[in-house]
Amino acid sequence: MSTVAMKMPAAAGLMCADQAVLLARVRVSPLPFTHSAGAFYKQKSISRESVFFFVDSKFPNYFIKGNGMKEVHFVMQGKGGVGKSFSATHLAQFFQENAASDEKIYCYDTDSVNQTLARYRNLNARVINILNEHEDVDVSRFDELMEEFLTKDGVAVIDSGSSTFLPLMTYFRDAEVLSVFAEAGIRVVLHVIIAGGAEAEDTTTVLSQIVSTLPADLVLWKNEHFGEYLLPNGVTLEKSAVFKKGEKKIIGVVHLPKRKYDLFGKVTEAMTKQGLTYAEAMNAGTFNAMERQRLLIIKRGIFSQLQTLLLPGIPENGANTHASDTKQ
């Protein structure tokens, strides 16, 4: 990680006599600040010797922090079969493609029933069963996972299964897990899948539980594979009571539109069954030119939204974005 010289103005609250040049490393976070970020993002009174900023990351928001990961992204939904692992695999691939050459992306699959993320070999996801025989969070296993978050440098993506949702929510609340992250200066983002059609009401109930319980930033994934998102009273997601209640926590919404199965569904299923990332699918010799083109349409549609939400201010065709989109 590189070190650069920076002039720190006295107005910054640092003891910098005569505008002394500090050797500083600038640490970054990919997300815009929201009200839910809390007081720990406000600059604290610190000594000159403790100033460390990290500048060599691809991810652009700045805050003072020590060791540990920049961000931890949990993909959550208590309702099964609504696209949670689909969202997790895209999130992990997005970070992989946009990371700087020395930026590490860690993937974890804690789904005790369907370990989809772990099937993608190139994501190198670790399988960790965080539940014990009583279907509660195994404290020792989660402590081990927390230790990695607090000591490793990089960005983490965790695919948490629907069966782990309630135990994990309880553990987060009772053990004040988010406070531990906050004290360490690690940004936590919860990605919540909201499905349309018949799944709208149930998935919205889960979102309501998260909004009411956990003080963390949220990215909503609106999956309309099952139909348009409308609550029984005809209200859309953005007009719903839970959205308004959580709007200070919500960074934004990733829209997953319903696509024609023959055009997009078959090729997506084939890629998923083989555990291929987009980068592999473009070069595996498995798909013909038009199939690869349709995969790229899906990828770019999702990645462009993540670019806007998670990497604001960085050009979409930056260092690594769509680097794998070379073989057509």
CSV table of N, CA and C in Angstrom, one decimal, residues 78-208:
chain,number,residue,atom,x,y,z
A,78,GLY,N,-35.0,-13.3,4.7
A,78,GLY,CA,-35.5,-14.4,5.4
A,78,GLY,C,-36.4,-15.3,4.5
A,79,LYS,N,-36.8,-14.8,3.4
A,79,LYS,CA,-37.6,-15.6,2.4
A,79,LYS,C,-36.7,-16.3,1.4
A,80,GLY,N,-36.8,-17.6,1.3
A,80,GLY,CA,-36.0,-18.4,0.4
A,80,GLY,C,-36.4,-18.3,-1.1
A,81,GLY,N,-35.5,-18.5,-2.0
A,81,GLY,CA,-35.9,-18.6,-3.4
A,81,GLY,C,-36.3,-17.3,-4.1
A,82,VAL,N,-35.8,-16.2,-3.6
A,82,VAL,CA,-36.2,-14.9,-4.2
A,82,VAL,C,-35.0,-14.2,-4.9
A,83,GLY,N,-33.9,-14.9,-5.0
A,83,GLY,CA,-32.7,-14.3,-5.8
A,83,GLY,C,-31.6,-13.7,-4.9
A,84,LYS,N,-31.5,-14.2,-3.7
A,84,LYS,CA,-30.5,-13.7,-2.8
A,84,LYS,C,-29.1,-14.1,-3.3
A,85,SER,N,-28.9,-15.4,-3.6
A,85,SER,CA,-27.6,-15.8,-4.0
A,85,SER,C,-27.2,-15.2,-5.4
A,86,PHE,N,-28.2,-15.0,-6.2
A,86,PHE,CA,-28.0,-14.3,-7.5
A,86,PHE,C,-27.4,-12.9,-7.3
A,87,SER,N,-28.0,-12.2,-6.3
A,87,SER,CA,-27.5,-10.9,-6.0
A,87,SER,C,-26.1,-11.0,-5.4
A,88,ALA,N,-25.9,-11.9,-4.5
A,88,ALA,CA,-24.6,-12.0,-3.9
A,88,ALA,C,-23.5,-12.3,-4.9
A,89,THR,N,-23.7,-13.2,-5.9
A,89,THR,CA,-22.7,-13.5,-6.9
A,89,THR,C,-22.4,-12.3,-7.7
A,90,HIS,N,-23.4,-11.5,-8.1
A,90,HIS,CA,-23.2,-10.3,-8.9
A,90,HIS,C,-22.4,-9.3,-8.0
A,91,LEU,N,-22.8,-9.1,-6.8
A,91,LEU,CA,-22.1,-8.2,-5.9
A,91,LEU,C,-20.6,-8.5,-5.8
A,92,ALA,N,-20.3,-9.8,-5.6
A,92,ALA,CA,-18.9,-10.3,-5.5
A,92,ALA,C,-18.2,-10.0,-6.7
A,93,GLN,N,-18.8,-10.4,-7.9
A,93,GLN,CA,-18.1,-10.2,-9.2
A,93,GLN,C,-17.9,-8.7,-9.4
A,94,PHE,N,-18.8,-7.9,-9.1
A,94,PHE,CA,-18.7,-6.4,-9.3
A,94,PHE,C,-17.5,-5.9,-8.5
A,95,PHE,N,-17.3,-6.3,-7.3
A,95,PHE,CA,-16.2,-5.8,-6.5
A,95,PHE,C,-14.9,-6.4,-7.0
A,96,GLN,N,-14.9,-7.6,-7.5
A,96,GLN,CA,-13.7,-8.2,-8.0
A,96,GLN,C,-13.2,-7.5,-9.2
A,97,GLU,N,-14.1,-7.1,-10.1
A,97,GLU,CA,-13.7,-6.4,-11.4
A,97,GLU,C,-13.3,-5.0,-11.1
A,98,ASN,N,-13.8,-4.4,-10.1
A,98,ASN,CA,-13.5,-3.0,-9.8
A,98,ASN,C,-12.4,-2.7,-8.8
A,99,ALA,N,-11.9,-3.8,-8.2
A,99,ALA,CA,-10.9,-3.6,-7.2
A,99,ALA,C,-9.6,-3.3,-7.8
A,100,ALA,N,-8.8,-2.5,-7.1
A,100,ALA,CA,-7.4,-2.2,-7.5
A,100,ALA,C,-6.6,-3.6,-7.5
A,101,SER,N,-5.5,-3.6,-8.2
A,101,SER,CA,-4.7,-4.8,-8.4
A,101,SER,C,-4.4,-5.5,-7.0
A,102,ASP,N,-4.2,-4.6,-6.0
A,102,ASP,CA,-3.8,-5.2,-4.7
A,102,ASP,C,-4.9,-5.2,-3.7
A,103,GLU,N,-6.1,-4.9,-4.2
A,103,GLU,CA,-7.3,-4.9,-3.3
A,103,GLU,C,-7.9,-6.3,-3.2
A,104,LYS,N,-8.1,-6.8,-2.0
A,104,LYS,CA,-8.6,-8.1,-1.8
A,104,LYS,C,-10.1,-8.2,-1.5
A,105,ILE,N,-10.7,-9.1,-2.2
A,105,ILE,CA,-12.2,-9.3,-2.0
A,105,ILE,C,-12.4,-10.6,-1.4
A,106,TYR,N,-13.0,-10.7,-0.3
A,106,TYR,CA,-13.2,-12.0,0.4
A,106,TYR,C,-14.7,-12.3,0.3
A,107,CYS,N,-15.0,-13.6,0.0
A,107,CYS,CA,-16.4,-14.0,-0.1
A,107,CYS,C,-16.6,-15.2,0.9
A,108,TYR,N,-17.8,-15.1,1.5
A,108,TYR,CA,-18.2,-16.1,2.5
A,108,TYR,C,-19.6,-16.6,2.2
A,109,ASP,N,-19.8,-17.9,2.2
A,109,ASP,CA,-21.1,-18.5,2.0
A,109,ASP,C,-21.5,-19.2,3.4
A,110,THR,N,-22.5,-18.6,4.0
A,110,THR,CA,-23.0,-19.1,5.3
A,110,THR,C,-24.3,-19.7,5.2
A,111,ASP,N,-24.8,-20.0,3.9
A,111,ASP,CA,-26.1,-20.6,3.7
A,111,ASP,C,-25.9,-22.1,4.0
A,112,SER,N,-26.6,-22.6,5.0
A,112,SER,CA,-26.4,-24.0,5.4
A,112,SER,C,-27.2,-25.0,4.6
A,113,VAL,N,-28.1,-24.4,3.7
A,113,VAL,CA,-28.9,-25.3,2.9
A,113,VAL,C,-28.5,-25.3,1.4
A,114,ASN,N,-28.4,-24.1,0.8
A,114,ASN,CA,-27.9,-24.0,-0.6
A,114,ASN,C,-26.7,-23.1,-0.7
A,115,GLN,N,-25.6,-23.7,-0.9
A,115,GLN,CA,-24.3,-23.0,-0.9
A,115,GLN,C,-23.9,-22.6,-2.3
A,116,THR,N,-24.8,-21.7,-2.9
A,116,THR,CA,-24.6,-21.3,-4.3
A,116,THR,C,-23.3,-20.5,-4.5
A,117,LEU,N,-23.0,-19.6,-3.6
A,117,LEU,CA,-21.8,-18.7,-3.8
A,117,LEU,C,-20.6,-19.6,-3.9
A,118,ALA,N,-20.5,-20.6,-3.1
A,118,ALA,CA,-19.3,-21.5,-3.1
A,118,ALA,C,-19.1,-22.3,-4.3
A,119,ARG,N,-20.2,-22.4,-5.2
A,119,ARG,CA,-20.1,-23.1,-6.4
A,119,ARG,C,-19.3,-22.4,-7.5
A,120,TYR,N,-19.1,-21.1,-7.3
A,120,TYR,CA,-18.4,-20.2,-8.2
A,120,TYR,C,-16.9,-20.3,-7.8
A,121,ARG,N,-16.1,-21.1,-8.5
A,121,ARG,CA,-14.7,-21.4,-8.1
A,121,ARG,C,-13.9,-20.1,-8.1
A,122,ASN,N,-14.1,-19.2,-9.1
A,122,ASN,CA,-13.3,-18.0,-9.2
A,122,ASN,C,-13.6,-17.0,-8.1
A,123,LEU,N,-14.7,-17.2,-7.4
A,123,LEU,CA,-15.0,-16.3,-6.3
A,123,LEU,C,-14.3,-16.7,-5.0
A,124,ASN,N,-13.8,-17.9,-5.0
A,124,ASN,CA,-13.0,-18.4,-3.8
A,124,ASN,C,-13.8,-18.2,-2.5
A,125,ALA,N,-15.1,-18.5,-2.5
A,125,ALA,CA,-15.9,-18.3,-1.3
A,125,ALA,C,-15.6,-19.4,-0.3
A,126,ARG,N,-15.4,-19.0,1.0
A,126,ARG,CA,-15.3,-19.9,2.1
A,126,ARG,C,-16.7,-20.3,2.6
A,127,VAL,N,-16.9,-21.6,2.8
A,127,VAL,CA,-18.2,-22.1,3.4
A,127,VAL,C,-18.0,-22.1,4.9
A,128,ILE,N,-18.9,-21.3,5.6
A,128,ILE,CA,-18.9,-21.3,7.1
A,128,ILE,C,-20.3,-21.5,7.6
A,129,ASN,N,-20.5,-22.6,8.2
A,129,ASN,CA,-21.9,-22.9,8.8
A,129,ASN,C,-21.9,-22.2,10.2
A,130,ILE,N,-22.6,-21.1,10.2
A,130,ILE,CA,-22.6,-20.3,11.5
A,130,ILE,C,-23.7,-20.8,12.4
A,131,LEU,N,-24.5,-21.8,12.1
A,131,LEU,CA,-25.6,-22.3,13.0
A,131,LEU,C,-25.1,-23.6,13.7
A,132,ASN,N,-25.6,-23.7,14.9
A,132,ASN,CA,-25.3,-24.9,15.6
A,132,ASN,C,-26.5,-25.9,15.5
A,133,GLU,N,-26.4,-27.0,16.2
A,133,GLU,CA,-27.5,-28.0,16.1
A,133,GLU,C,-28.8,-27.6,16.6
A,134,HIS,N,-28.9,-26.4,17.3
A,134,HIS,CA,-30.1,-25.9,17.8
A,134,HIS,C,-30.6,-24.8,16.9
A,135,GLU,N,-30.0,-24.6,15.7
A,135,GLU,CA,-30.4,-23.6,14.7
A,135,GLU,C,-30.2,-22.2,15.3
A,136,ASP,N,-29.3,-22.0,16.2
A,136,ASP,CA,-28.9,-20.7,16.7
A,136,ASP,C,-27.5,-20.4,16.2
A,137,VAL,N,-27.1,-19.2,16.2
A,137,VAL,CA,-25.8,-18.8,15.8
A,137,VAL,C,-24.7,-19.5,16.7
A,138,ASP,N,-23.8,-20.2,16.1
A,138,ASP,CA,-22.7,-20.8,16.8
A,138,ASP,C,-21.7,-19.6,17.1
A,139,VAL,N,-21.7,-19.2,18.4
A,139,VAL,CA,-20.9,-18.1,18.8
A,139,VAL,C,-19.4,-18.2,18.4
A,140,SER,N,-18.8,-19.4,18.7
A,140,SER,CA,-17.4,-19.5,18.4
A,140,SER,C,-17.1,-19.4,16.9
A,141,ARG,N,-18.0,-19.9,16.0
A,141,ARG,CA,-17.8,-19.8,14.6
A,141,ARG,C,-17.9,-18.4,14.1
A,142,PHE,N,-18.9,-17.7,14.7
A,142,PHE,CA,-19.1,-16.3,14.2
A,142,PHE,C,-18.0,-15.4,14.8
A,143,ASP,N,-17.5,-15.7,16.0
A,143,ASP,CA,-16.4,-15.0,16.5
A,143,ASP,C,-15.2,-15.1,15.6
A,144,GLU,N,-15.0,-16.3,15.1
A,144,GLU,CA,-13.9,-16.5,14.2
A,144,GLU,C,-14.0,-15.7,12.9
A,145,LEU,N,-15.3,-15.6,12.4
A,145,LEU,CA,-15.5,-14.8,11.2
A,145,LEU,C,-15.3,-13.4,11.5
A,146,MET,N,-15.8,-12.9,12.7
A,146,MET,CA,-15.6,-11.5,13.1
A,146,MET,C,-14.1,-11.2,13.2
A,147,GLU,N,-13.3,-12.1,13.6
A,147,GLU,CA,-11.9,-11.9,13.8
A,147,GLU,C,-11.3,-11.6,12.4
A,148,GLU,N,-11.8,-12.3,11.4
A,148,GLU,CA,-11.3,-12.0,10.0
A,148,GLU,C,-11.7,-10.6,9.5
A,149,PHE,N,-12.9,-10.3,9.8
A,149,PHE,CA,-13.3,-8.9,9.4
A,149,PHE,C,-12.5,-7.8,10.1
A,150,LEU,N,-12.1,-8.1,11.3
A,150,LEU,CA,-11.4,-7.0,12.1
A,150,LEU,C,-9.9,-7.0,11.9
A,151,THR,N,-9.4,-8.0,11.2
A,151,THR,CA,-7.9,-8.1,11.0
A,151,THR,C,-7.5,-8.1,9.6
A,152,LYS,N,-8.3,-8.6,8.7
A,152,LYS,CA,-7.9,-8.6,7.3
A,152,LYS,C,-8.2,-7.3,6.6
A,153,ASP,N,-7.5,-6.9,5.6
A,153,ASP,CA,-7.7,-5.7,4.8
A,153,ASP,C,-8.4,-6.0,3.5
A,154,GLY,N,-9.5,-5.4,3.2
A,154,GLY,CA,-10.1,-5.6,2.0
A,154,GLY,C,-11.6,-5.3,2.1
A,155,VAL,N,-12.4,-6.0,1.2
A,155,VAL,CA,-13.9,-5.9,1.2
A,155,VAL,C,-14.4,-7.3,1.3
A,156,ALA,N,-15.5,-7.5,2.1
A,156,ALA,CA,-16.1,-8.8,2.3
A,156,ALA,C,-17.5,-8.8,1.8
A,157,VAL,N,-17.9,-9.9,1.2
A,157,VAL,CA,-19.2,-10.2,0.7
A,157,VAL,C,-19.7,-11.5,1.4
A,158,ILE,N,-20.8,-11.4,2.1
A,158,ILE,CA,-21.3,-12.6,2.8
A,158,ILE,C,-22.7,-13.0,2.3
A,159,ASP,N,-22.9,-14.2,1.8
A,159,ASP,CA,-24.2,-14.7,1.4
A,159,ASP,C,-24.7,-15.4,2.6
A,160,SER,N,-25.7,-14.9,3.2
A,160,SER,CA,-26.3,-15.5,4.4
A,160,SER,C,-27.6,-16.1,4.0
A,161,GLY,N,-27.8,-17.4,4.3
A,161,GLY,CA,-29.0,-18.1,3.9
A,161,GLY,C,-30.3,-17.7,4.6
A,162,SER,N,-31.4,-18.0,4.0
A,162,SER,CA,-32.7,-17.7,4.6
A,162,SER,C,-32.9,-18.3,6.0
A,163,SER,N,-32.3,-19.5,6.1
A,163,SER,CA,-32.4,-20.2,7.4
A,163,SER,C,-31.6,-19.6,8.5
A,164,THR,N,-30.6,-18.8,8.1
A,164,THR,CA,-29.8,-18.1,9.1
A,164,THR,C,-30.3,-16.7,9.5
A,165,PHE,N,-31.3,-16.2,8.7
A,165,PHE,CA,-31.8,-14.9,8.9
A,165,PHE,C,-32.2,-14.5,10.3
A,166,LEU,N,-33.1,-15.2,10.9
A,166,LEU,CA,-33.6,-14.8,12.2
A,166,LEU,C,-32.6,-15.0,13.3
A,167,PRO,N,-31.8,-16.2,13.3
A,167,PRO,CA,-30.8,-16.3,14.3
A,167,PRO,C,-29.7,-15.2,14.1
A,168,LEU,N,-29.4,-14.8,12.9
A,168,LEU,CA,-28.4,-13.8,12.7
A,168,LEU,C,-28.8,-12.4,13.2
A,169,MET,N,-30.1,-12.1,12.9
A,169,MET,CA,-30.7,-10.9,13.4
A,169,MET,C,-30.6,-10.8,14.9
A,170,THR,N,-31.0,-11.9,15.5
A,170,THR,CA,-31.0,-11.9,17.0
A,170,THR,C,-29.6,-11.7,17.5
A,171,TYR,N,-28.6,-12.4,16.9
A,171,TYR,CA,-27.2,-12.3,17.3
A,171,TYR,C,-26.7,-10.9,17.1
A,172,PHE,N,-27.0,-10.3,16.0
A,172,PHE,CA,-26.5,-9.0,15.7
A,172,PHE,C,-27.1,-8.0,16.8
A,173,ARG,N,-28.3,-8.2,17.2
A,173,ARG,CA,-28.9,-7.3,18.2
A,173,ARG,C,-28.4,-7.5,19.6
A,174,ASP,N,-28.3,-8.8,20.0
A,174,ASP,CA,-28.0,-9.1,21.4
A,174,ASP,C,-26.5,-8.9,21.6
A,175,ALA,N,-25.6,-9.2,20.6
A,175,ALA,CA,-24.2,-9.1,20.8
A,175,ALA,C,-23.7,-7.7,20.3
A,176,GLU,N,-24.6,-6.9,19.9
A,176,GLU,CA,-24.2,-5.5,19.4
A,176,GLU,C,-23.1,-5.6,18.4
A,177,VAL,N,-23.3,-6.5,17.4
A,177,VAL,CA,-22.2,-6.7,16.4
A,177,VAL,C,-21.9,-5.4,15.6
A,178,LEU,N,-23.0,-4.7,15.3
A,178,LEU,CA,-22.7,-3.5,14.5
A,178,LEU,C,-21.9,-2.4,15.2
A,179,SER,N,-22.1,-2.4,16.5
A,179,SER,CA,-21.3,-1.5,17.3
A,179,SER,C,-19.8,-1.8,17.3
A,180,VAL,N,-19.5,-3.2,17.3
A,180,VAL,CA,-18.1,-3.6,17.1
A,180,VAL,C,-17.5,-3.2,15.8
A,181,PHE,N,-18.3,-3.3,14.7
A,181,PHE,CA,-17.8,-2.8,13.4
A,181,PHE,C,-17.6,-1.3,13.5
A,182,ALA,N,-18.5,-0.6,14.1
A,182,ALA,CA,-18.4,0.8,14.1
A,182,ALA,C,-17.2,1.3,14.9
A,183,GLU,N,-16.9,0.7,16.0
A,183,GLU,CA,-15.7,1.0,16.8
A,183,GLU,C,-14.5,0.8,16.0
A,184,ALA,N,-14.5,-0.2,15.1
A,184,ALA,CA,-13.3,-0.5,14.3
A,184,ALA,C,-13.3,0.3,13.1
A,185,GLY,N,-14.3,1.1,12.8
A,185,GLY,CA,-14.3,1.9,11.6
A,185,GLY,C,-14.6,1.2,10.4
A,186,ILE,N,-15.3,0.0,10.5
A,186,ILE,CA,-15.6,-0.8,9.3
A,186,ILE,C,-17.1,-0.5,8.9
A,187,ARG,N,-17.3,-0.2,7.7
A,187,ARG,CA,-18.6,0.1,7.2
A,187,ARG,C,-19.4,-1.2,6.9
A,188,VAL,N,-20.6,-1.3,7.4
A,188,VAL,CA,-21.4,-2.5,7.2
A,188,VAL,C,-22.6,-2.1,6.3
A,189,VAL,N,-22.8,-2.8,5.2
A,189,VAL,CA,-23.9,-2.6,4.3
A,189,VAL,C,-24.7,-3.9,4.2
A,190,LEU,N,-26.0,-3.7,4.4
A,190,LEU,CA,-26.9,-4.9,4.3
A,190,LEU,C,-27.6,-4.8,2.9
A,191,HIS,N,-27.5,-5.8,2.1
A,191,HIS,CA,-28.2,-5.9,0.8
A,191,HIS,C,-29.4,-6.8,1.0
A,192,VAL,N,-30.6,-6.2,0.8
A,192,VAL,CA,-31.8,-6.9,1.1
A,192,VAL,C,-32.6,-7.1,-0.2
A,193,ILE,N,-33.0,-8.3,-0.5
A,193,ILE,CA,-33.7,-8.6,-1.7
A,193,ILE,C,-35.2,-8.4,-1.5
A,194,ILE,N,-35.8,-7.7,-2.4
A,194,ILE,CA,-37.3,-7.4,-2.3
A,194,ILE,C,-37.9,-8.0,-3.6
A,195,ALA,N,-38.7,-9.0,-3.5
A,195,ALA,CA,-39.2,-9.6,-4.7
A,195,ALA,C,-40.6,-9.1,-5.1
A,196,GLY,N,-41.0,-9.2,-6.3
A,196,GLY,CA,-42.3,-8.7,-6.8
A,196,GLY,C,-43.3,-9.9,-6.8
A,197,GLY,N,-44.4,-9.7,-7.4
A,197,GLY,CA,-45.4,-10.7,-7.5
A,197,GLY,C,-45.9,-11.2,-6.1
A,198,ALA,N,-46.1,-12.5,-6.0
A,198,ALA,CA,-46.7,-13.1,-4.8
A,198,ALA,C,-45.7,-13.0,-3.6
A,199,GLU,N,-44.4,-12.7,-3.9
A,199,GLU,CA,-43.4,-12.6,-2.9
A,199,GLU,C,-43.3,-11.2,-2.3
A,200,ALA,N,-44.0,-10.2,-2.8
A,200,ALA,CA,-43.8,-8.8,-2.4
A,200,ALA,C,-44.0,-8.6,-0.9
A,201,GLU,N,-45.2,-9.1,-0.4
A,201,GLU,CA,-45.5,-8.8,1.0
A,201,GLU,C,-44.6,-9.5,2.0
A,202,ASP,N,-44.2,-10.8,1.7
A,202,ASP,CA,-43.3,-11.5,2.6
A,202,ASP,C,-41.9,-10.8,2.7
A,203,THR,N,-41.4,-10.5,1.5
A,203,THR,CA,-40.1,-9.9,1.5
A,203,THR,C,-40.0,-8.5,2.1
A,204,THR,N,-41.2,-7.8,1.9
A,204,THR,CA,-41.2,-6.5,2.5
A,204,THR,C,-41.3,-6.6,4.0
A,205,THR,N,-42.0,-7.6,4.6
A,205,THR,CA,-42.0,-7.8,6.0
A,205,THR,C,-40.6,-8.0,6.6
A,206,VAL,N,-39.8,-8.7,5.8
A,206,VAL,CA,-38.4,-8.9,6.3
A,206,VAL,C,-37.7,-7.6,6.2
A,207,LEU,N,-37.8,-6.8,5.2
A,207,LEU,CA,-37.2,-5.5,5.1
A,207,LEU,C,-37.6,-4.7,6.3
A,208,SER,N,-38.9,-4.7,6.7
A,208,SER,CA,-39.4,-3.9,7.8
A,208,SER,C,-38.7,-4.4,9.1
